[in-house]
Structure formats: C-alpha cells, structure tokens
PDB file of C-alpha atoms in Angstrom:
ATOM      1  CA  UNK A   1       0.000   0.000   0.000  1.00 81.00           C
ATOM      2  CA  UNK A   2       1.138   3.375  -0.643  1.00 90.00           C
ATOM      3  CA  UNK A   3       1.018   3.812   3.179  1.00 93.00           C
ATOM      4  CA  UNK A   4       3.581   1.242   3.647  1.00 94.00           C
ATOM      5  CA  UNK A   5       5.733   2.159   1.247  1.00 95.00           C
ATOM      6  CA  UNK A   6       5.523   6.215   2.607  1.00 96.00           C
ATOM      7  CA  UNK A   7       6.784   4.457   6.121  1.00 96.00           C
ATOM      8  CA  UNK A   8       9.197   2.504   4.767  1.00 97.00           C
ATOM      9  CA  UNK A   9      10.955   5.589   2.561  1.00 97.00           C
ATOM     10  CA  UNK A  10      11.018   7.728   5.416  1.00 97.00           C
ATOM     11  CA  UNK A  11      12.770   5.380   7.281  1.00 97.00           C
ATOM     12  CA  UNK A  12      15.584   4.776   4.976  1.00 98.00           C
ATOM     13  CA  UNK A  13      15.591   8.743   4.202  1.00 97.00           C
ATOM     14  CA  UNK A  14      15.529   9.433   8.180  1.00 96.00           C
ATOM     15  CA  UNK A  15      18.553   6.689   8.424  1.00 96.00           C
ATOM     16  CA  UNK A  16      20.456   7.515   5.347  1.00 96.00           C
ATOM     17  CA  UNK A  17      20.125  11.391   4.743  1.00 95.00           C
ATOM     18  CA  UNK A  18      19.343  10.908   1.232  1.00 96.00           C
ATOM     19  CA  UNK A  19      16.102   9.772  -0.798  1.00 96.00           C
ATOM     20  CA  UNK A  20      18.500   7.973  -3.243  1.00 96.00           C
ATOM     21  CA  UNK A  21      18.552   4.674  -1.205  1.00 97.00           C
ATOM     22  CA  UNK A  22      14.858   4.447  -1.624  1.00 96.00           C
ATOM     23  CA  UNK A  23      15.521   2.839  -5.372  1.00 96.00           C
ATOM     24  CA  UNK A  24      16.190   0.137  -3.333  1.00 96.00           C
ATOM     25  CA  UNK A  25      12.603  -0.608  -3.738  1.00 96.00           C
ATOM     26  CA  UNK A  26      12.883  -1.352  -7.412  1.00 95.00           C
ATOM     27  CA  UNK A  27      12.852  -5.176  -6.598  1.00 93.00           C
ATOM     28  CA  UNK A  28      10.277  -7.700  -6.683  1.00 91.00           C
ATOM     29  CA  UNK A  29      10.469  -9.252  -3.067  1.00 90.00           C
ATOM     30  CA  UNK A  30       9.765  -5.145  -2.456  1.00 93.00           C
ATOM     31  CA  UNK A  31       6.890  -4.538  -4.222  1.00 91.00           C
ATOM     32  CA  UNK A  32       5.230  -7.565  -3.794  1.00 89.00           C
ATOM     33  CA  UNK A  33       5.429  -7.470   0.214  1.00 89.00           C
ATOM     34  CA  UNK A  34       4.068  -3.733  -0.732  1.00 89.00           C
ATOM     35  CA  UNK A  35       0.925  -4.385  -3.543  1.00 87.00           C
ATOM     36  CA  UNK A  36       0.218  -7.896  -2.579  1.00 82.00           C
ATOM     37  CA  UNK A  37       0.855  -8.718   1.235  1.00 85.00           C
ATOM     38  CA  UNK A  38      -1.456  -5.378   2.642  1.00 86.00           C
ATOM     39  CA  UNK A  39      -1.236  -6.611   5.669  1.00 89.00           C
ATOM     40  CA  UNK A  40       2.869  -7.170   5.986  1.00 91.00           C
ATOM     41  CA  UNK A  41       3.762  -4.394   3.970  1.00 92.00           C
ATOM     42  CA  UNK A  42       1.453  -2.242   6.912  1.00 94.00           C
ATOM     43  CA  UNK A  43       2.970  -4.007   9.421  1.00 95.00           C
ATOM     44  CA  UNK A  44       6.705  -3.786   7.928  1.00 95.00           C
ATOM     45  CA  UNK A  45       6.090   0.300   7.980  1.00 96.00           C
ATOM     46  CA  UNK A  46       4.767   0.528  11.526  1.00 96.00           C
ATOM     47  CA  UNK A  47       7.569  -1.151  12.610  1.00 96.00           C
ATOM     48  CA  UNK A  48      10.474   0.399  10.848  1.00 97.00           C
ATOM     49  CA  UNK A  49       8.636   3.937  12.289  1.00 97.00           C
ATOM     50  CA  UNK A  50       9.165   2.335  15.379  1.00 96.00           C
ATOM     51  CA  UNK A  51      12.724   2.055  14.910  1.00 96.00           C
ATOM     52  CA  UNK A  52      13.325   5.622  14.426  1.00 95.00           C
ATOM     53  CA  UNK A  53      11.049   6.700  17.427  1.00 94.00           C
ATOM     54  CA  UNK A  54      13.284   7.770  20.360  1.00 92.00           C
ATOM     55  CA  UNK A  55      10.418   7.605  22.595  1.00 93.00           C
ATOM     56  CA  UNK A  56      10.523   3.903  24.339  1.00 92.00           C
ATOM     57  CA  UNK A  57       6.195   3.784  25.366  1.00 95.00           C
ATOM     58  CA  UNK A  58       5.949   4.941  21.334  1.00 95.00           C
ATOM     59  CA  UNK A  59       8.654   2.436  19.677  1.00 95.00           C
ATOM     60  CA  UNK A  60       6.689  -0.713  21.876  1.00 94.00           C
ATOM     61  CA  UNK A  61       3.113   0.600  21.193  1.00 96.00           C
ATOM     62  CA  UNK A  62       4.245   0.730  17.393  1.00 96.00           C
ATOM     63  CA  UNK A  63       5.878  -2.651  17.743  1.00 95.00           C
ATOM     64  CA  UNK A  64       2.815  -3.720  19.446  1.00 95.00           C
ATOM     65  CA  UNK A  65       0.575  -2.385  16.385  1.00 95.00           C
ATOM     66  CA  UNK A  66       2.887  -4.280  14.057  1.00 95.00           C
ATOM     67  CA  UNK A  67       2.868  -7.339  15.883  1.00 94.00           C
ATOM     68  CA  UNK A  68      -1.291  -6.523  15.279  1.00 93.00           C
ATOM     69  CA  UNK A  69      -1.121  -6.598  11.780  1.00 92.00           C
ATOM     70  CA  UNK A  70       1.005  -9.326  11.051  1.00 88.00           C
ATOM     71  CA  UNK A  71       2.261 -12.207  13.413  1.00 83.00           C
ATOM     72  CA  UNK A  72       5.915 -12.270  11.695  1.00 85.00           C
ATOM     73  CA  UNK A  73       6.494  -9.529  13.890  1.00 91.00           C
ATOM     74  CA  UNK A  74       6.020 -11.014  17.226  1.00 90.00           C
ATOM     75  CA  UNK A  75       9.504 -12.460  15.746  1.00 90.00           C
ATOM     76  CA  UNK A  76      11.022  -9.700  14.394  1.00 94.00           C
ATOM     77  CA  UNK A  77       9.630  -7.036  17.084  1.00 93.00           C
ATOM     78  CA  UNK A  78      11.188  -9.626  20.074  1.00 93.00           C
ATOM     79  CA  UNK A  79      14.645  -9.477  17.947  1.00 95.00           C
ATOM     80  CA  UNK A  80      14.510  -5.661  17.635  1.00 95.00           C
ATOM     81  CA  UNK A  81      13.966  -5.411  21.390  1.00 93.00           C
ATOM     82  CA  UNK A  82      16.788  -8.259  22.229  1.00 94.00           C
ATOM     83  CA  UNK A  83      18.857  -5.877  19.913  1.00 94.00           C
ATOM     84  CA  UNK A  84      17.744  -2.868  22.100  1.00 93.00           C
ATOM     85  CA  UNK A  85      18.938  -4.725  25.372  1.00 92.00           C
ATOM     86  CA  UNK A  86      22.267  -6.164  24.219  1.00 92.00           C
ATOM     87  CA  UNK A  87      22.977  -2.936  23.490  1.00 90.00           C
ATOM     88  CA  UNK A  88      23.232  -1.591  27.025  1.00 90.00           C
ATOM     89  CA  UNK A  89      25.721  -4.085  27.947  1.00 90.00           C
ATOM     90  CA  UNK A  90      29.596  -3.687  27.639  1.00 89.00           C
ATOM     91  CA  UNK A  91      29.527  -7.531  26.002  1.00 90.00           C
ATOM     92  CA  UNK A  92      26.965  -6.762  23.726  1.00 89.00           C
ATOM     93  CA  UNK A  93      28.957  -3.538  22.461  1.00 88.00           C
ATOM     94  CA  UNK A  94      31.831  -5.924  22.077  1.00 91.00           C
ATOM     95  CA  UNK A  95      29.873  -8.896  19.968  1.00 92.00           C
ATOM     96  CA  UNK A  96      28.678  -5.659  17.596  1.00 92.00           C
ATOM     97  CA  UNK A  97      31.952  -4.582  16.820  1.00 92.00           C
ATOM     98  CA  UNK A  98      33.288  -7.469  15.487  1.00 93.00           C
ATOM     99  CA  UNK A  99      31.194  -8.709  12.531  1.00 92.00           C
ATOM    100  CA  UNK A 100      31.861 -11.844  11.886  1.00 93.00           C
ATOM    101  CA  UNK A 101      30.886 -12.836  15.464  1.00 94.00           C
ATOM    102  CA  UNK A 102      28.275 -11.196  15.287  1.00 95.00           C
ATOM    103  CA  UNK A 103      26.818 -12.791  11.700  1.00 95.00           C
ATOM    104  CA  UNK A 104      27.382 -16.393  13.608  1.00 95.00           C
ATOM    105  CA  UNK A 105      25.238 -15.654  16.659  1.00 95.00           C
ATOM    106  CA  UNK A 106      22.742 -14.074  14.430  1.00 96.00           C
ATOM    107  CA  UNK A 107      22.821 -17.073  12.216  1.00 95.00           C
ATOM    108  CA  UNK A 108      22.321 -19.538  14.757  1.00 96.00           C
ATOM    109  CA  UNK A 109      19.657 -17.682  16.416  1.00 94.00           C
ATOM    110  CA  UNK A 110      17.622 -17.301  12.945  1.00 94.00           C
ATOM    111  CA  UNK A 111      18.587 -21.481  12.782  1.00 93.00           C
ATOM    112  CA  UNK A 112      16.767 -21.560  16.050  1.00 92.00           C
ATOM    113  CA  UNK A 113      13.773 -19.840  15.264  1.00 89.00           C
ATOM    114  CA  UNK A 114      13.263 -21.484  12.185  1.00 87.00           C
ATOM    115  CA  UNK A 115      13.251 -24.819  13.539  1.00 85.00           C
ATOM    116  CA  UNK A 116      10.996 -23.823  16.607  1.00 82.00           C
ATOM    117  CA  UNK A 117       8.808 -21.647  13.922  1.00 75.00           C
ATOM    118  CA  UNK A 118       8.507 -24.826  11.548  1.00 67.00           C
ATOM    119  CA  UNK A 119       7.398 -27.317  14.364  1.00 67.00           C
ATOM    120  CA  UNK A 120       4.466 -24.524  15.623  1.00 64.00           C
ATOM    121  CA  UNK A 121       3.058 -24.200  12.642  1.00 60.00           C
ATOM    122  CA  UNK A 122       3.363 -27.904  11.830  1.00 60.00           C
ATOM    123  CA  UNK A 123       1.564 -28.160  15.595  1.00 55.00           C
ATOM    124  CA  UNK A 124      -1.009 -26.106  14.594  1.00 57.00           C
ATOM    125  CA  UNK A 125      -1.631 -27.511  10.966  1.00 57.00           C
ATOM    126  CA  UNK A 126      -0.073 -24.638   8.798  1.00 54.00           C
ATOM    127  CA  UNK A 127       0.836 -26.153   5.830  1.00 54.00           C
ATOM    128  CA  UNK A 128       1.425 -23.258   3.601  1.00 52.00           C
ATOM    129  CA  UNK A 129       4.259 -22.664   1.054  1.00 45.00           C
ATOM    130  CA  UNK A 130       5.354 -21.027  -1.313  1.00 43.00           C
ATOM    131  CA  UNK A 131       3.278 -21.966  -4.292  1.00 39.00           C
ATOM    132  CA  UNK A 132       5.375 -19.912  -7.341  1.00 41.00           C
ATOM    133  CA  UNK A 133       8.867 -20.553  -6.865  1.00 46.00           C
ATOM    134  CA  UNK A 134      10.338 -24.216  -6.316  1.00 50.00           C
ATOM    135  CA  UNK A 135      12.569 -25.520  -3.960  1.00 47.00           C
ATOM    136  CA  UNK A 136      15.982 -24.992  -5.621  1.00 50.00           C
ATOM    137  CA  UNK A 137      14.755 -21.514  -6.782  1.00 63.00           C
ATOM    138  CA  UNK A 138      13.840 -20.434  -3.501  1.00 72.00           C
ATOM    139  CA  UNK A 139      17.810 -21.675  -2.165  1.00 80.00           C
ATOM    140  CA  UNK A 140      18.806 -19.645  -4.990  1.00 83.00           C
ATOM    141  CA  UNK A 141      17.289 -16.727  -4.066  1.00 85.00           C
ATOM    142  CA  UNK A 142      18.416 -16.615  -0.622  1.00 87.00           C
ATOM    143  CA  UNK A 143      21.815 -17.704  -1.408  1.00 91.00           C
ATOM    144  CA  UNK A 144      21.987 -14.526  -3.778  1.00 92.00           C
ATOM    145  CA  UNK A 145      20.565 -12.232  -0.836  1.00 94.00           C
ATOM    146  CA  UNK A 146      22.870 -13.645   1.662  1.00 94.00           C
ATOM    147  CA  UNK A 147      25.857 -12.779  -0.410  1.00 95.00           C
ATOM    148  CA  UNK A 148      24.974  -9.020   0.652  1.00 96.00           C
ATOM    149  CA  UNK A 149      25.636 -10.145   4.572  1.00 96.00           C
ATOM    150  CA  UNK A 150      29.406 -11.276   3.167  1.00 95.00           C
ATOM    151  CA  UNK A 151      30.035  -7.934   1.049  1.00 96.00           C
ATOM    152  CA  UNK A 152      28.902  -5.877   4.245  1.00 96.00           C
ATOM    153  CA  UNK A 153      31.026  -7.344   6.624  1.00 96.00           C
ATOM    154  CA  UNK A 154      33.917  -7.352   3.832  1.00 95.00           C
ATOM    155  CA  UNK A 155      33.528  -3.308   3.295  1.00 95.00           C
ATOM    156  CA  UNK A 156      31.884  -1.684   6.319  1.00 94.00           C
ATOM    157  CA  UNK A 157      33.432   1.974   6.594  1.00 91.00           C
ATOM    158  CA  UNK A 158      33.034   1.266  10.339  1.00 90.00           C
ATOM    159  CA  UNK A 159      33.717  -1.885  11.462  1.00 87.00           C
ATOM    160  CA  UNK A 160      30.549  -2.585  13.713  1.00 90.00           C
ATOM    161  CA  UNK A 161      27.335  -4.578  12.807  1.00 94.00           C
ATOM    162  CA  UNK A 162      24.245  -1.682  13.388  1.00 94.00           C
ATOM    163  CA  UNK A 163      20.822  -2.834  13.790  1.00 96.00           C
ATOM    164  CA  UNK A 164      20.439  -2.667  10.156  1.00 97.00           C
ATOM    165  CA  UNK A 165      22.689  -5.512   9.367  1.00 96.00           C
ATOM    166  CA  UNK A 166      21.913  -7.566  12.641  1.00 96.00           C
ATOM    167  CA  UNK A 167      18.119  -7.312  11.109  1.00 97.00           C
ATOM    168  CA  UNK A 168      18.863  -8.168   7.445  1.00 97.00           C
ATOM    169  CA  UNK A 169      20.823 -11.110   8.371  1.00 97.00           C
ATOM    170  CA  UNK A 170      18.581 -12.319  11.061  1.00 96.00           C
ATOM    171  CA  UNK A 171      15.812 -11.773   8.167  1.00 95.00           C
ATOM    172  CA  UNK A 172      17.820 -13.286   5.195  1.00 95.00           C
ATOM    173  CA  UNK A 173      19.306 -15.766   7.040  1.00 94.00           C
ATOM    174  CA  UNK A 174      15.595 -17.487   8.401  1.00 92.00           C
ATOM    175  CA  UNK A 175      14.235 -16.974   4.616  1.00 90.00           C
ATOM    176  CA  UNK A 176      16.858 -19.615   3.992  1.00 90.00           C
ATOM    177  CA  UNK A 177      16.421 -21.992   6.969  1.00 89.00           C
ATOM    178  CA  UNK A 178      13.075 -22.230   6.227  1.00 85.00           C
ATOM    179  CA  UNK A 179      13.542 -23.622   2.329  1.00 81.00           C
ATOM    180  CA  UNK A 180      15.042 -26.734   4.497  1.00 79.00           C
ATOM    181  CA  UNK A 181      12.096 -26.312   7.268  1.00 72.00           C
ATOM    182  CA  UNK A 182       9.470 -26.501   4.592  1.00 67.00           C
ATOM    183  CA  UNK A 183       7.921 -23.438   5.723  1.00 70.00           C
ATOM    184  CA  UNK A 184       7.159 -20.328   4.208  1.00 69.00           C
ATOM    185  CA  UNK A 185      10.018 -17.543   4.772  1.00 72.00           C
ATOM    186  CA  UNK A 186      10.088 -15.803   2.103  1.00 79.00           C
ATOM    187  CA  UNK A 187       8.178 -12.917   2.887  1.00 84.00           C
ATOM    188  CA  UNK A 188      11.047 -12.327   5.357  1.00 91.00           C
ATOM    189  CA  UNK A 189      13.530 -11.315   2.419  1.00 92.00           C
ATOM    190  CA  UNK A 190      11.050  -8.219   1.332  1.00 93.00           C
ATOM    191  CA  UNK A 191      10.989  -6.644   4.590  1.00 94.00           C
ATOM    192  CA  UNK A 192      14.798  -6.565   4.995  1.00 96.00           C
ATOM    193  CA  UNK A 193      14.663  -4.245   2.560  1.00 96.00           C
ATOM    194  CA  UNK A 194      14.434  -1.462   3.771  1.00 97.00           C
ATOM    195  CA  UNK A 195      17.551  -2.511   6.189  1.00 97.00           C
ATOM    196  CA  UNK A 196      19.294  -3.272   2.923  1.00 97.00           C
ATOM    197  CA  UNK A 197      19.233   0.427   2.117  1.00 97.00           C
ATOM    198  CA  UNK A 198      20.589   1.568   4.767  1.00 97.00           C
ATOM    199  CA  UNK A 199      23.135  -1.113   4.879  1.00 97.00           C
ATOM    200  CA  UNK A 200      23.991   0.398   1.326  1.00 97.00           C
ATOM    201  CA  UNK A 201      24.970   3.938   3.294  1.00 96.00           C
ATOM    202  CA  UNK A 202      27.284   1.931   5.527  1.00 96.00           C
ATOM    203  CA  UNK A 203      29.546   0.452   3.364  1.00 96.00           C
ATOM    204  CA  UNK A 204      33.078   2.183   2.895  1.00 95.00           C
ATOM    205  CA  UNK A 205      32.632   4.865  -0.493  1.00 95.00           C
ATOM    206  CA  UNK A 206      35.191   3.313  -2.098  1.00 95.00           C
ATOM    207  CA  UNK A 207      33.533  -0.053  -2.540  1.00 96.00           C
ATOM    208  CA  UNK A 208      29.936   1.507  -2.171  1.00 96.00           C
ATOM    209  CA  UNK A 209      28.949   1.148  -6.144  1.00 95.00           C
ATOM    210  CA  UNK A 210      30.006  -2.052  -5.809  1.00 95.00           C
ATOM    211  CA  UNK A 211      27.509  -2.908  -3.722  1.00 96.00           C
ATOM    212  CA  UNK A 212      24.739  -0.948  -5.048  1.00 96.00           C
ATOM    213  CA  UNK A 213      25.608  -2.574  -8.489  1.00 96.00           C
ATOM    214  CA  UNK A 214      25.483  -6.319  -6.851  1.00 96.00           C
ATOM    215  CA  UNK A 215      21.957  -5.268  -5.206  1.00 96.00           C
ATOM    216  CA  UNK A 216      20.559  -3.994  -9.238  1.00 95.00           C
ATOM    217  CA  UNK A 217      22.451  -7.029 -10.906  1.00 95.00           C
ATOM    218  CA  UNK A 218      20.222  -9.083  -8.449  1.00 94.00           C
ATOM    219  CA  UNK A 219      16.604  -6.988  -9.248  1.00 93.00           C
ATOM    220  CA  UNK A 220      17.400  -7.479 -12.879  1.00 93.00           C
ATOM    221  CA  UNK A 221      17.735 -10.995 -12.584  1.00 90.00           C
ATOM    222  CA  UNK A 222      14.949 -11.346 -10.205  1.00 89.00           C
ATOM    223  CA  UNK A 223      12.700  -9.365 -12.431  1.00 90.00           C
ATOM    224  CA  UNK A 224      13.323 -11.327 -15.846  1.00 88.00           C
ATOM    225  CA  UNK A 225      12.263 -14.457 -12.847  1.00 83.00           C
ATOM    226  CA  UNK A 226       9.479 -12.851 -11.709  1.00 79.00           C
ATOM    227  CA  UNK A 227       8.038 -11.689 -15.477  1.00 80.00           C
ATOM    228  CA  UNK A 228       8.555 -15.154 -16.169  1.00 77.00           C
ATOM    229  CA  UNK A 229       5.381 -16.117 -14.403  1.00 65.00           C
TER     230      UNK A 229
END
C-alpha cells in the first residue's frame, strides 16, 4: 500500500540522509510485500517507524501495532527489542563490533527460530508454502541475498554490525532456513529491505557502487524471474 511504502521511505531517508537509497525498492520481493501482502507491507512500515522513534512507550506501542497486523512480527519485534537490550551491555557492544561474530550468533539464532517456527506451525496444521517458486529456486534466491551479509562485513566503513545488518541477516538468514524447514520464509527477504538500504549507506565509499551494483544485478535478474510467471 502506498502507506507502507511512505513508512518505509522515510525510514531509509531518516537513516540515510538521502532519498537515493529508496531505489532500493525497485525489486520484486519489495513490491510484492508492498501491492500484494497489505497486511505485511502495513505491518513492515509501523515497525520500521518504530525504529526511528526515540520515545521507548511509542517504539513498543508501534511494535505492538505491528505485531497486530502481522504475526511475523512477534519475531522480528522480540529481535529488535533483544537488539535494544544487548545494546546496554559492555559484552553486547563488544559482539557488535566485530562482525563476523556477530553474523554467527545471528545465524544460529535465525537457525533456532526457524526450527521452533517450523514445528508450531506444523503443531497447529499450517501447511502453507510457497506456491510460485520451487525448492531450488527459492535456495537460490536466498543464497543470492545472503551474499549481501558477506560484502557488508567485507567493506563496512566502520567496522561494527548496526541494527540494520543484525536485522537483514537475522531476516535473510531465516528466509533460507526455512527452504530446508518446509515453511514459508520468504516474505522475510522483502521486509529486509528497507535494512538493505541503509546497509547500502554503511559500506566504505570506495567499494559503495560495488555494492549498489550487486543489489541492481540481483533486481534485474529477479525481475526477468518474476516476469517469467
């Protein structure tokens, strides 16, 4: 909705300093969590507001109200908070600053959820999946949008993980464990999106076009896929 998407570009504006980044939303996973998923497109833009809100009653209620619209973000809110609290610890500051620790423990904890995610919702009955692209397309896919998680911790300008790449790998990273959980993740890799962006802004300017031409080498590719059906 065009609500969502208002959210989401003021985010990565707000984060970024520049309305540039918000190409970022020329890709399919993008603009289908936007046109076709109401519900967590609404609920991606709620959140991400409450990202930027310095206010802590504010950044839960919104969290809350995400949470509302779209049960992914029971998840996703409870890893933004986690993120919150590590935060005020002298360990925490430490695991940040070095990225590669910090892409293992957010890898294992995504490997966690996953498999705790796919036995709930095999508890329950919830059988769905994705019904367009196959198995080996759907590896493929997050394969391609994990390589972004290598080439940030390769060129950050700063070398410590921000909240931004914490979230896009925890995102990315269960999008792929759940191909092997037989569960539907993929609506994960559209909302990291936004993080994406920012992610963009972080990486040292002298590899920075790099990256941004890795991210529009992928939405070509993905779009020729996704026109394809």
């Amino acid at each position: 909705s065009a609500a969502a998407v208002f959210m989401m570009s003021w985010y990565v504006i707000r984060r970024t300093g520049s309305v540039y980044y918000t190409l970022f939303f020329i890709n399919p996973a993008f603009i289908n969590l936007a046109i076709e998923q109401i519900r967590s497109g609404l609920a991606s833009g709620f959140f991400f507001i409450a990202v930027l809100t310095e206010n802590i009653v504010i950044k839960i209620a919104l969290v809350a109200l995400a949470a509302s619209f779209h049960t992914a973000f029971f998840l996703l809110g409870g890893f933004y908070l986690g993120f919150l609290l590590l935060k005020k610890f002298a360990v925490g500051e430490k695991i940040l600053s070095k990225p590669e620790v910090t892409f293992a423990i957010v890898a294992v904890l995504a490997l966690i959820v996953t498999l705790f995610r796919g036995a709930a919702l095999q508890y329950i009955g919830d059988e769905r999946g994705d019904l367009v692209i196959t198995f080996t397309d759907r590896i493929s896919l997050s394969l391609a949008f994990a390589s972004f998680i290598l080439t940030y911790i390769l060129f950050l300008e700063v070398r410590r993980f921000t909240f931004e790449g914490a979230f896009y790998t925890f995102s990315v990273m269960t999008a792929l464990f759940s191909v092997f959980a037989a569960v539907y993740g993929v609506r994960f890799i559209g909302i990291a999106i936004p993080a994406l962006a920012v992610m963009a802004s972080e990486i040292s300017p002298r590899y920075r076009t790099f990256f941004i031409l890795q991210y529009a080498a992928l939405s070509a590719l993905y779009f020729w896929y996704w026109l394809q059906y």
